[in-house]
Short mmCIF file of C-alpha atoms in Angstrom, two decimals:
data_model
loop_
_atom_site.label_atom_id
_atom_site.label_comp_id
_atom_site.label_asym_id
_atom_site.label_seq_id
_atom_site.Cartn_x
_atom_site.Cartn_y
_atom_site.Cartn_z
CA MET N 1 -25.34 -21.18 -18.53
CA LEU N 2 -25.30 -20.32 -14.82
CA CYS N 3 -23.04 -22.20 -12.41
CA LEU N 4 -22.68 -22.20 -8.66
CA GLN N 5 -19.17 -22.13 -7.20
CA GLY N 6 -18.06 -25.67 -6.50
CA GLY N 7 -21.27 -27.13 -7.92
CA ASN N 8 -22.78 -28.48 -11.12
CA PRO N 9 -24.30 -26.29 -13.82
CA LEU N 10 -27.84 -25.27 -13.04
CA ALA N 11 -30.69 -26.74 -14.99
CA PRO N 12 -31.82 -24.80 -18.07
CA GLY N 13 -34.98 -23.77 -16.26
CA ASP N 14 -33.03 -22.08 -13.47
CA ASP N 15 -33.10 -18.56 -14.90
CA MET N 16 -31.54 -15.56 -13.19
CA GLU N 17 -34.78 -14.37 -11.65
CA SER N 18 -35.59 -17.70 -10.00
CA LEU N 19 -32.01 -18.16 -8.80
CA TRP N 20 -32.00 -14.66 -7.33
CA ALA N 21 -35.33 -15.24 -5.58
CA ARG N 22 -34.18 -18.60 -4.22
CA TYR N 23 -31.12 -17.17 -2.45
CA THR N 24 -32.21 -13.62 -1.59
CA LEU N 25 -36.00 -13.78 -1.29
CA ALA N 26 -36.23 -10.50 -3.21
CA PRO N 27 -36.85 -9.46 -6.80
CA LEU N 28 -33.86 -9.16 -9.11
CA PRO N 29 -32.86 -5.46 -9.20
CA PRO N 30 -33.09 -3.67 -12.52
CA GLY N 31 -29.88 -2.94 -14.40
CA PRO N 32 -27.21 -4.92 -16.22
CA MET N 33 -28.03 -8.20 -14.49
CA ALA N 34 -31.70 -8.12 -15.40
CA ASN N 35 -30.95 -6.94 -18.92
CA ALA N 36 -28.32 -9.56 -19.72
CA CYS N 37 -29.28 -12.62 -17.68
CA HIS N 38 -28.22 -14.96 -20.44
CA ASN N 39 -24.63 -13.71 -20.25
CA ILE N 40 -23.95 -13.76 -16.52
CA LEU N 41 -22.12 -16.20 -14.24
CA SER N 42 -22.78 -16.48 -10.52
CA ASP N 43 -20.86 -17.76 -7.51
CA TYR N 44 -22.58 -18.79 -4.31
CA ASP N 45 -20.71 -19.77 -1.12
CA GLY N 46 -23.67 -20.42 1.16
CA GLN N 47 -23.77 -16.87 2.49
CA SER N 48 -23.53 -14.51 -0.47
CA ILE N 49 -24.00 -14.61 -4.18
CA ARG N 50 -21.70 -12.79 -6.58
CA TRP N 51 -22.53 -11.91 -10.18
CA ARG N 52 -20.03 -11.45 -13.02
CA ASP N 53 -20.34 -11.20 -16.75
CA THR N 54 -18.50 -13.68 -18.96
CA SER N 55 -15.46 -11.37 -19.15
CA GLY N 56 -15.04 -11.62 -15.37
CA LYS N 57 -16.17 -8.07 -14.57
CA ARG N 58 -18.04 -7.86 -11.28
CA LEU N 59 -21.66 -6.77 -11.66
CA GLY N 60 -22.79 -7.02 -8.07
CA MET N 61 -22.77 -8.91 -4.80
CA TRP N 62 -25.42 -9.49 -2.16
CA GLY N 63 -25.16 -11.26 1.16
CA ASN N 64 -23.65 -11.02 4.62
CA GLU N 65 -20.31 -9.52 3.56
CA PRO N 66 -19.60 -7.19 0.65
CA MET N 67 -16.32 -8.91 -0.28
CA HIS N 68 -14.99 -12.46 -0.10
CA PHE N 69 -11.40 -13.65 0.18
CA LYS N 70 -9.52 -16.92 0.16
CA HIS N 71 -6.62 -17.02 2.60
CA GLU N 72 -3.37 -18.60 1.39
CA VAL N 73 -0.10 -19.05 3.27
CA ILE N 74 2.64 -18.88 0.67
CA ASP N 75 5.50 -19.49 3.12
CA SER N 76 4.90 -20.72 6.67
CA ARG N 77 8.63 -20.46 7.42
CA GLY N 78 9.59 -17.31 5.59
CA PRO N 79 12.35 -14.86 6.45
CA GLU N 80 12.46 -14.32 10.21
CA ASN N 81 10.83 -11.11 11.47
CA PRO N 82 9.97 -9.97 7.95
CA HIS N 83 9.79 -6.19 8.10
CA ILE N 84 9.84 -5.60 4.34
CA LYS N 85 7.01 -6.62 2.00
CA ALA N 86 6.84 -5.33 -1.57
CA VAL N 87 5.10 -6.37 -4.78
CA GLY N 88 5.87 -6.10 -8.48
CA ASP N 89 6.63 -8.07 -11.62
CA VAL N 90 10.20 -9.18 -10.85
CA ASN N 91 10.74 -11.53 -13.83
CA ARG N 92 8.69 -9.60 -16.42
CA ASP N 93 6.26 -12.43 -17.08
CA GLY N 94 3.27 -10.12 -16.70
CA PHE N 95 2.31 -11.26 -13.18
CA VAL N 96 2.88 -9.76 -9.74
CA ASP N 97 5.56 -11.36 -7.58
CA ILE N 98 6.31 -10.76 -3.88
CA VAL N 99 9.51 -9.56 -2.18
CA VAL N 100 10.11 -10.17 1.55
CA ALA N 101 13.15 -9.39 3.70
CA SER N 102 14.18 -10.50 7.18
CA SER N 103 15.28 -8.02 9.82
CA GLU N 104 16.93 -10.82 11.79
CA GLY N 105 19.98 -11.89 9.78
CA GLY N 106 18.39 -12.60 6.40
CA PRO N 107 17.50 -13.61 3.81
CA LEU N 108 16.06 -11.17 1.29
CA VAL N 109 13.92 -13.21 -1.11
CA TRP N 110 11.35 -12.99 -3.87
CA TYR N 111 8.43 -15.36 -4.45
CA GLU N 112 7.60 -16.20 -8.05
CA TYR N 113 3.98 -16.39 -9.19
CA PRO N 114 2.08 -18.74 -9.57
CA ASN N 115 3.60 -21.42 -7.31
CA TRP N 116 5.41 -18.93 -5.08
CA THR N 117 8.81 -20.51 -5.63
CA LYS N 118 11.25 -18.78 -3.28
CA HIS N 119 14.45 -17.27 -4.76
CA VAL N 120 17.19 -15.73 -2.60
CA ILE N 121 18.43 -12.26 -3.54
CA ALA N 122 20.77 -11.80 -0.56
CA GLN N 123 21.52 -14.42 2.06
CA SER N 124 22.29 -12.28 5.09
CA GLY N 125 21.31 -8.86 6.39
CA GLY N 126 18.97 -7.02 8.71
CA TRP N 127 16.55 -5.05 6.54
CA SER N 128 13.87 -2.72 7.86
CA THR N 129 11.22 -1.38 7.41
CA ASP N 130 10.28 -0.25 3.95
CA GLY N 131 11.27 -1.56 0.52
CA LYS N 132 10.35 -0.56 -2.99
CA LEU N 133 10.52 -2.13 -6.45
CA ALA N 134 11.51 0.34 -9.18
CA ASP N 135 13.65 0.51 -12.30
CA VAL N 136 16.59 2.35 -10.77
CA ASP N 137 19.01 1.94 -13.68
CA GLY N 138 16.46 2.41 -16.47
CA ASP N 139 17.04 -0.95 -18.16
CA GLY N 140 13.38 -1.97 -18.19
CA ASP N 141 13.17 -4.25 -15.14
CA LEU N 142 12.40 -3.80 -11.46
CA ASP N 143 15.26 -3.43 -9.00
CA ILE N 144 14.87 -3.45 -5.21
CA ILE N 145 15.57 -0.51 -2.89
CA VAL N 146 15.91 -1.43 0.79
CA SER N 147 17.48 -0.23 4.02
CA GLU N 148 19.97 -2.48 5.78
CA TRP N 149 18.99 -1.19 9.19
CA TYR N 150 20.52 -3.38 11.87
CA VAL N 151 23.99 -4.44 10.73
CA HIS N 152 25.49 -1.99 8.23
CA LYS N 153 22.94 0.82 8.77
CA ARG N 154 22.80 1.91 5.15
CA LEU N 155 20.53 2.42 2.16
CA GLU N 156 21.15 0.06 -0.78
CA TRP N 157 19.64 -1.24 -3.99
CA TYR N 158 19.89 -4.64 -5.65
CA GLU N 159 20.20 -4.76 -9.41
CA ASN N 160 17.86 -7.17 -11.18
CA PRO N 161 19.91 -9.53 -13.45
CA LEU N 162 17.46 -8.84 -16.27
CA PRO N 163 17.49 -8.15 -19.17
CA GLU N 164 20.51 -10.37 -19.91
CA GLY N 165 20.29 -12.59 -16.84
CA ASN N 166 17.70 -14.54 -14.87
CA PRO N 167 16.45 -13.07 -11.56
CA ALA N 168 15.61 -16.58 -10.31
CA THR N 169 19.11 -18.02 -10.71
CA ASP N 170 21.63 -15.24 -11.30
CA ARG N 171 23.31 -12.94 -8.79
CA TRP N 172 21.66 -9.67 -7.83
CA ARG N 173 24.43 -7.07 -7.56
CA ARG N 174 24.24 -4.83 -4.48
CA HIS N 175 24.84 -1.06 -4.83
CA LEU N 176 25.34 1.39 -1.96
CA ILE N 177 23.16 4.51 -1.98
CA GLY N 178 24.27 6.04 1.30
CA ASP N 179 25.32 5.36 4.88
CA THR N 180 21.97 6.51 6.29
CA ARG N 181 19.29 3.97 7.07
CA ALA N 182 15.59 4.51 6.31
CA HIS N 183 12.28 3.59 7.87
CA ASN N 184 10.32 5.00 4.89
CA ILE N 185 11.27 4.87 1.21
CA GLU N 186 9.58 6.44 -1.81
CA VAL N 187 10.87 6.27 -5.40
CA ILE N 188 9.72 8.77 -8.03
CA ASP N 189 11.05 11.17 -10.65
CA ILE N 190 10.71 14.31 -8.54
CA ASP N 191 12.44 16.83 -10.82
CA ARG N 192 10.88 15.32 -13.98
CA ASP N 193 14.21 14.81 -15.72
CA GLY N 194 13.38 11.24 -16.72
CA PHE N 195 15.37 9.61 -13.91
CA LEU N 196 14.19 8.31 -10.54
CA GLU N 197 15.01 9.94 -7.22
CA ILE N 198 14.69 8.26 -3.83
CA VAL N 199 13.10 9.94 -0.79
CA THR N 200 13.74 8.52 2.69
CA ARG N 201 13.05 9.20 6.34
CA GLN N 202 14.12 7.45 9.53
CA GLN N 203 11.86 7.22 12.60
CA ALA N 204 11.35 8.62 16.11
CA ARG N 205 14.05 11.18 17.07
CA GLU N 206 16.13 10.22 14.05
CA GLY N 207 13.11 10.93 11.84
CA ASN N 208 13.76 14.68 11.97
CA GLU N 209 15.15 14.72 8.43
CA ILE N 210 13.80 13.85 5.00
CA ILE N 211 16.51 13.00 2.48
CA VAL N 212 16.19 13.31 -1.28
CA TRP N 213 18.72 11.11 -3.11
CA LYS N 214 19.73 11.88 -6.69
CA TRP N 215 21.76 9.40 -8.74
CA ASP N 216 24.69 10.65 -10.83
CA HIS N 217 24.70 7.46 -12.95
CA ALA N 218 28.23 6.65 -11.74
CA ASP N 219 27.10 4.53 -8.77
CA SER N 220 27.08 7.48 -6.39
CA TRP N 221 24.21 9.53 -5.00
CA ALA N 222 23.95 13.18 -3.97
CA ARG N 223 21.71 13.94 -1.01
CA ARG N 224 19.54 16.88 -0.05
CA VAL N 225 18.38 17.12 3.57
CA ILE N 226 15.00 18.64 4.41
CA HIS N 227 14.53 19.27 8.12
CA CYS N 228 11.20 18.22 9.62
CA PRO N 229 9.69 17.34 13.01
CA ILE N 230 10.62 13.98 14.56
CA GLY N 231 8.56 10.94 13.67
CA GLU N 232 7.96 8.46 10.86
CA GLY N 233 5.84 8.23 7.74
CA LEU N 234 6.23 9.55 4.22
CA ALA N 235 4.42 9.84 0.89
CA VAL N 236 5.05 11.71 -2.36
CA GLY N 237 2.42 13.26 -4.63
CA ASP N 238 1.29 16.47 -6.31
CA ILE N 239 -0.52 18.29 -3.49
CA ASP N 240 -0.76 21.74 -5.07
CA GLY N 241 -1.56 20.61 -8.61
CA ASP N 242 1.49 22.17 -10.26
CA GLY N 243 2.63 18.91 -11.84
CA GLY N 244 5.51 18.28 -9.44
CA PRO N 245 5.50 15.64 -6.70
CA ASP N 246 5.55 17.12 -3.20
CA ILE N 247 6.59 15.35 0.01
CA VAL N 248 4.00 14.65 2.73
CA ILE N 249 4.45 13.52 6.33
CA GLY N 250 1.97 13.40 9.23
CA GLY N 251 0.48 16.89 9.38
CA ARG N 252 2.89 18.68 7.01
CA TRP N 253 3.83 18.79 3.36
CA TYR N 254 6.83 20.21 1.51
CA ASP N 255 6.47 21.99 -1.82
CA VAL N 256 8.84 20.73 -4.51
CA PRO N 257 11.11 23.52 -5.84
CA ARG N 258 12.39 23.80 -9.38
CA ASP N 259 15.90 22.89 -8.21
CA ILE N 260 15.29 20.01 -5.82
CA MET N 261 18.91 19.87 -4.64
CA GLY N 262 19.55 23.60 -4.21
CA GLU N 263 16.36 25.57 -3.52
CA PRO N 264 14.27 25.54 -0.31
CA TRP N 265 11.42 23.08 0.16
CA ASP N 266 8.69 25.28 1.68
CA GLU N 267 6.78 23.65 4.54
CA HIS N 268 2.99 23.85 4.83
CA GLY N 269 0.88 22.55 7.71
CA PHE N 270 -2.44 20.77 7.27
CA ALA N 271 -3.19 18.77 10.45
CA ASP N 272 -2.26 18.07 14.05
CA TRP N 273 -1.26 14.40 14.15
CA THR N 274 0.95 12.05 16.11
CA PRO N 275 4.66 12.01 15.12
CA ASP N 276 4.34 8.34 14.09
CA ALA N 277 2.13 8.06 11.02
CA VAL N 278 1.47 6.09 7.88
CA VAL N 279 0.69 8.44 5.01
CA GLY N 280 -1.42 7.74 1.93
CA LEU N 281 -2.40 10.04 -0.93
CA ALA N 282 -5.45 9.81 -3.18
CA GLU N 283 -8.27 11.85 -4.64
CA MET N 284 -10.79 10.63 -2.10
CA ASN N 285 -13.86 12.71 -3.02
CA GLU N 286 -13.26 13.10 -6.75
CA ASP N 287 -12.90 16.89 -6.69
CA GLY N 288 -9.66 16.92 -8.65
CA ARG N 289 -7.44 17.56 -5.61
CA ILE N 290 -5.12 15.11 -3.87
CA ASP N 291 -6.18 14.38 -0.29
CA VAL N 292 -4.14 12.87 2.55
CA VAL N 293 -5.00 9.70 4.50
CA LEU N 294 -3.35 9.10 7.89
CA THR N 295 -3.18 6.36 10.50
CA ARG N 296 -1.05 6.17 13.61
CA SER N 297 1.57 3.47 13.17
CA GLU N 298 2.87 2.81 16.68
CA GLY N 299 -0.09 3.08 19.05
CA HIS N 300 -3.81 3.66 19.54
CA TYR N 301 -5.43 6.49 17.57
CA ARG N 302 -7.72 6.88 14.57
CA LEU N 303 -7.88 6.54 10.79
CA SER N 304 -8.75 9.77 8.95
CA TRP N 305 -8.53 11.47 5.61
CA PHE N 306 -7.94 15.18 5.16
CA GLU N 307 -9.78 16.98 2.41
CA ALA N 308 -7.54 19.37 0.50
CA PRO N 309 -8.83 22.95 0.19
CA PRO N 310 -8.75 24.90 -3.08
CA ASP N 311 -5.47 26.43 -1.88
CA PRO N 312 -3.53 23.72 -0.04
CA LYS N 313 -0.74 26.22 0.66
CA SER N 314 -2.93 28.37 2.90
CA GLY N 315 -1.28 26.89 6.01
CA TRP N 316 -2.22 27.52 9.61
CA ILE N 317 -4.40 30.52 10.47
CA GLU N 318 -4.87 31.42 14.12
CA HIS N 319 -8.55 31.43 15.05
CA TRP N 320 -9.92 34.35 17.05
CA ALA N 321 -11.60 31.96 19.53
CA GLY N 322 -8.42 29.99 20.07
CA GLY N 323 -6.66 27.23 18.20
CA ARG N 324 -5.82 27.32 14.52
CA ASP N 325 -7.22 26.21 11.20
CA SER N 326 -5.41 24.99 8.07
CA GLY N 327 -8.40 24.88 5.73
CA TRP N 328 -8.01 21.08 5.43
CA ILE N 329 -11.12 19.22 6.64
CA GLU N 330 -10.60 16.02 8.65
CA HIS N 331 -13.00 13.15 7.91
CA VAL N 332 -12.72 10.39 10.52
CA VAL N 333 -13.03 6.95 8.94
CA ASP N 334 -12.56 4.98 12.17
CA ASP N 335 -12.03 6.58 15.57
CA SER N 336 -10.38 3.53 17.13
CA VAL N 337 -7.51 1.62 15.52
CA ASP N 338 -4.36 0.24 17.12
CA PHE N 339 -0.81 0.07 15.72
CA ALA N 340 -2.11 0.50 12.18
CA HIS N 341 1.27 0.27 10.44
CA SER N 342 -0.34 -0.45 7.05
CA LEU N 343 -2.15 1.83 4.67
CA ALA N 344 -3.14 1.13 1.08
CA ILE N 345 -5.70 2.90 -1.09
CA GLY N 346 -7.38 1.29 -4.07
CA ASP N 347 -10.75 0.42 -5.57
CA MET N 348 -11.22 -2.88 -3.77
CA ASP N 349 -14.83 -3.51 -4.82
CA ASP N 350 -14.51 -2.21 -8.39
CA ASP N 351 -17.18 0.46 -8.01
CA GLY N 352 -15.01 3.34 -9.20
CA HIS N 353 -14.33 4.82 -5.74
CA PRO N 354 -11.14 4.63 -3.64
CA ASP N 355 -11.31 2.31 -0.63
CA ILE N 356 -8.88 2.10 2.30
CA VAL N 357 -7.01 -0.98 3.55
CA THR N 358 -5.17 -1.11 6.86
CA ALA N 359 -3.97 -3.69 9.35
CA GLU N 360 -3.14 -3.64 13.04
CA MET N 361 0.21 -5.14 13.99
CA HIS N 362 0.69 -8.08 16.32
CA GLN N 363 1.11 -5.65 19.26
CA SER N 364 -2.55 -4.69 18.93
CA PRO N 365 -5.03 -6.49 21.20
CA ARG N 366 -7.37 -6.77 18.20
CA LYS N 367 -4.95 -7.55 15.32
CA ARG N 368 -7.53 -6.74 12.65
CA ILE N 369 -6.93 -6.67 8.92
CA MET N 370 -9.57 -4.31 7.57
CA ILE N 371 -11.06 -2.87 4.41
CA TYR N 372 -13.09 0.33 4.52
CA LEU N 373 -15.46 0.53 1.57
CA ASN N 374 -16.23 4.01 0.30
CA ASP N 375 -19.90 4.81 -0.32
CA GLY N 376 -18.85 7.19 -3.13
CA SER N 377 -18.76 10.41 -1.13
CA ALA N 378 -15.90 9.28 1.15
CA THR N 379 -18.00 10.36 4.14
CA GLU N 380 -19.67 7.01 4.85
CA TRP N 381 -17.61 3.84 5.17
CA ARG N 382 -18.40 0.17 5.64
CA ARG N 383 -15.71 -1.70 7.54
CA GLN N 384 -15.06 -5.34 6.76
CA VAL N 385 -12.64 -7.32 8.94
CA ILE N 386 -10.80 -9.82 6.75
CA ALA N 387 -8.74 -11.50 9.50
CA GLU N 388 -7.75 -11.08 13.14
CA THR N 389 -4.16 -12.32 12.99
CA GLY N 390 -2.43 -8.98 12.44
CA SER N 391 -0.15 -7.76 9.68
CA HIS N 392 2.48 -5.13 8.95
CA ASN N 393 3.25 -3.05 5.85
CA LEU N 394 0.36 -4.74 4.06
CA CYS N 395 0.36 -4.43 0.26
CA ILE N 396 -2.46 -4.63 -2.27
CA ALA N 397 -2.06 -5.89 -5.84
CA ASP N 398 -3.91 -7.85 -8.50
CA ILE N 399 -2.44 -11.32 -8.02
CA GLY N 400 -3.04 -13.44 -11.11
CA ASN N 401 -4.47 -10.63 -13.26
CA ASP N 402 -8.12 -11.45 -12.57
CA GLY N 403 -9.05 -7.78 -12.26
CA MET N 404 -9.48 -7.84 -8.48
CA LEU N 405 -7.18 -6.42 -5.81
CA ASP N 406 -5.76 -8.84 -3.26
CA LEU N 407 -3.93 -8.38 0.06
CA ILE N 408 -0.33 -9.42 0.80
CA GLY N 409 1.33 -9.23 4.21
CA ALA N 410 3.13 -10.70 7.20
CA ASN N 411 3.61 -9.75 10.83
CA TRP N 412 7.03 -8.21 11.48
CA SER N 413 7.49 -10.16 14.73
CA GLY N 414 5.58 -12.23 17.24
CA ASP N 415 4.42 -15.84 17.30
CA TYR N 416 2.58 -15.71 13.97
CA GLN N 417 4.52 -14.40 10.97
CA PRO N 418 3.94 -16.46 7.81
CA VAL N 419 3.97 -14.73 4.43
CA GLU N 420 0.33 -14.78 3.42
CA ILE N 421 -2.14 -13.44 0.92
CA TRP N 422 -5.88 -12.94 0.84
CA ARG N 423 -7.14 -13.58 -2.69
CA GLN N 424 -10.37 -11.90 -3.62
CA ILE N 425 -12.92 -14.34 -5.03
#
């Protein structure tokens, strides 16, 4: 049986072909829809029609926009100036929850799916800018790593009361990592010893160091400093394909050594970029190599991805005609974005290709929240503007486990800063 969204079931005579012709004035394309019309559901919102099989898998969509979202404000009076947004299954019920932290005195909270009940983790603090959910102590639940930036100027993690306690009602114990604050935080097992390390960087002139933190399991952390140019932005991934996660900033990457705390981290250049960057890593063109995606976080610039060469360690080579070449090819996705302090990469339209999500902050005159849909080659992109209210540190996740990626965000300051999500429908 076919049904229209918000309407009654169609009459038995309304087969797929006639329904398609009625709303699109074109023949039904060949493929899974034509071959299995009896087993397909459709949604129609007056502009586009979306086809899914009975398992919920998307089969196709035709209309004015390639994707459709429902906007939901989950907290209109959330933590003030919420710099930190993070997502993960906090209470281990199988669904994604949301963590948000204020930079203006607190609180640090998590919102529980499905009703978005707000639970306080810490009442007061000034946290900025990044935060990550990860199982720091290896007990099977997600803890929270954040930087208390404005008051105590330190890096800390909050221990989830699970497995014995309840993260909604019991106290989250705070642990000090170090007395250095962080604008960017990544959490990964760098040396592949089975335990997580933390990688951080500050911003602007203080962003001239990358710090690798290694836990000694006695509530203290050793640090390794890697010197780098000033700026902000950080990502971790296996650039050279040797199985070890390397560190990437705007325009440079650092090769992970065998001894991460004692041996040099060799620097390799790949692009000329602004010091302020948001860094994303993904295999954009499906050639088996990890590529780098960059936006400028604190001003007007562009959104690009850099195609990794067969030897990503080749570095800069001076060109006889002037300038230099790294072997990495820049592909411009959008040549005009402003204050794009968000970058997420995922298959938004479920076509098997990585798409790009970004958002301009409230400082931007345009304040766009945007999805760039990959045509499959990562050389042609279709931009869809989801909203024009701005966002910061936007996250993507499958809210509700319906198989579709959704958007989660909030402006870090300004007149409009509710915690909000855009649910894909």
